[in-house]
Short mmCIF file of C-alpha atoms in Angstrom, two decimals:
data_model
loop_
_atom_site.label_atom_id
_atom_site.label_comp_id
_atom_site.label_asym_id
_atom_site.label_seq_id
_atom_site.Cartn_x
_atom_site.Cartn_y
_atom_site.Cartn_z
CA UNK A 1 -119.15 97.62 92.66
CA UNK A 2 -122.39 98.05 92.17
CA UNK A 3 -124.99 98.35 89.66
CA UNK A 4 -125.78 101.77 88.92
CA UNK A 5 -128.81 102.87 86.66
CA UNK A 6 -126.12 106.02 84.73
CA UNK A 7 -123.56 103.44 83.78
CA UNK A 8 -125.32 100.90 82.31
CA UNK A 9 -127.18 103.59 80.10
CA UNK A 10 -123.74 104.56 78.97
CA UNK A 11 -123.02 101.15 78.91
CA UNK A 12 -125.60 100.49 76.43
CA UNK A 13 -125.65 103.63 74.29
CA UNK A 14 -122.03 102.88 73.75
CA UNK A 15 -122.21 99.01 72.92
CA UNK A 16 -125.28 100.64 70.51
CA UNK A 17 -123.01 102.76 68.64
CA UNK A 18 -119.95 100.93 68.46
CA UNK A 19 -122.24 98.77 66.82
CA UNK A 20 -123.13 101.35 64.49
CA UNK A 21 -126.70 102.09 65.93
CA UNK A 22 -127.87 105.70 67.05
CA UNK A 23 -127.91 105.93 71.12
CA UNK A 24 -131.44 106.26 72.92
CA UNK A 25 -132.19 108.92 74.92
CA UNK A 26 -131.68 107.71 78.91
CA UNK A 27 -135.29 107.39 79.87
CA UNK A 28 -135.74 105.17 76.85
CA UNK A 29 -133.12 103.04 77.93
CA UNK A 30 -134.12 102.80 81.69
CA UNK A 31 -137.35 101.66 80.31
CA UNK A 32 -135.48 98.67 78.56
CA UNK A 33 -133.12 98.18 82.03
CA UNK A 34 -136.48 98.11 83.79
CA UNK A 35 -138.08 95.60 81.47
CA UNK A 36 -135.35 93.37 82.21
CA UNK A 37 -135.45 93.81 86.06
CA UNK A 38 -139.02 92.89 85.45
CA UNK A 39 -138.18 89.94 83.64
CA UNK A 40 -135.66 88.66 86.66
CA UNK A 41 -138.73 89.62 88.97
CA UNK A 42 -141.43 87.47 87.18
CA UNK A 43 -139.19 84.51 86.89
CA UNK A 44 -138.06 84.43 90.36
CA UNK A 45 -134.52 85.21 89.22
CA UNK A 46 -134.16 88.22 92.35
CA UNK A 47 -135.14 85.65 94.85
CA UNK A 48 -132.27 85.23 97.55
CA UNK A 49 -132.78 81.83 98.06
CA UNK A 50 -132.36 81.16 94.37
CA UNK A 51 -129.02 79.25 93.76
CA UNK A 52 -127.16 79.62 91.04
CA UNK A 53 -127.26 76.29 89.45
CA UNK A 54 -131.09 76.55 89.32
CA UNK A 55 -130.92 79.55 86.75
CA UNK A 56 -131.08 78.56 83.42
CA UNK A 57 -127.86 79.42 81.77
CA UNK A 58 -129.75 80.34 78.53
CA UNK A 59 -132.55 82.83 79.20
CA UNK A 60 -131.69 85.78 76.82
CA UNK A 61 -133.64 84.52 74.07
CA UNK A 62 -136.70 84.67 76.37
CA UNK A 63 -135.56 88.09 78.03
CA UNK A 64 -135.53 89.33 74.60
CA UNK A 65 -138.54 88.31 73.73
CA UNK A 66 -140.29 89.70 76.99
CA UNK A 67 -138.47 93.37 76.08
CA UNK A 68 -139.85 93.25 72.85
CA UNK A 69 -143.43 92.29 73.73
CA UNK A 70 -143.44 94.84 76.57
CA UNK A 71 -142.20 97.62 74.16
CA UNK A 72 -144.32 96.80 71.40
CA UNK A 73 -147.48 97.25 74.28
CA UNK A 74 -145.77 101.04 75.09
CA UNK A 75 -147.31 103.19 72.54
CA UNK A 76 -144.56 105.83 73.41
CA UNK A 77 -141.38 103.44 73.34
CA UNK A 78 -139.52 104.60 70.80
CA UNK A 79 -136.79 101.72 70.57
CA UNK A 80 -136.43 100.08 67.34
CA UNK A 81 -137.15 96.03 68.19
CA UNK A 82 -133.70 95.18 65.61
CA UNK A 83 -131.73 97.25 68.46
CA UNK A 84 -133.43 94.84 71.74
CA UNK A 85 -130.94 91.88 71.45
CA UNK A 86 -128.04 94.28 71.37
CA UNK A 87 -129.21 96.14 74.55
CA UNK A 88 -130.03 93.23 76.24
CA UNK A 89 -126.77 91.98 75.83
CA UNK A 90 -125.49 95.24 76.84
CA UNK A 91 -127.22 95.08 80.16
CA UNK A 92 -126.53 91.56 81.25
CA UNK A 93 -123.15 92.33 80.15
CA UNK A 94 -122.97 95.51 82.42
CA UNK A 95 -124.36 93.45 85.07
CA UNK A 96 -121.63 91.12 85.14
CA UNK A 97 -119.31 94.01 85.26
CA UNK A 98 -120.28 94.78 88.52
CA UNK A 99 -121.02 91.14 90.40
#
């Protein structure tokens, strides 16, 4: 498979409300999706040559905390910060889906 931009949305709005949360609109959510594709991007995570074994195994606490800096700069973000860790989870989890 592979990743596609309308499921993980759906992905993430239902991990958000199974969780109890209220879903985001989808451009709200592709902002967060895009945050974390930035986050790969910045850390050389998309790099080809980058093997597996040199990723560290633990980076969601930092991805989370690079989401929620980046959405606290967007003035018009309207995703609640206590909802970030979910959706990032969400999304990594929606990426593994598809590898």
């Amino acid at each position: 498979m592979e990743f596609d931009e309308q499921k993980a949305v759906e992905h993430i709005n239902r991990r958000l409300t199974e969780a109890g949360r209220t879903a985001y609109p989808e451009d709200e959510v592709l902002n967060v999706v895009d945050m974390i594709w930035d986050f790969y991007e910045e850390n050389g995570l998309l790099d080809v040559d980058a093997a597996d074994d040199d990723i560290d195994e633990d980076i969601e606490p930092d991805m989370i905390d690079y989401v929620t800096r980046m959405l606290r700069k967007d003035k018009s973000a309207v995703i609640d910060a206590a909802d970030v860790p979910l959706m990032v989870r969400a999304e990594v989890e929606y990426e593994d889906s598809v590898l």
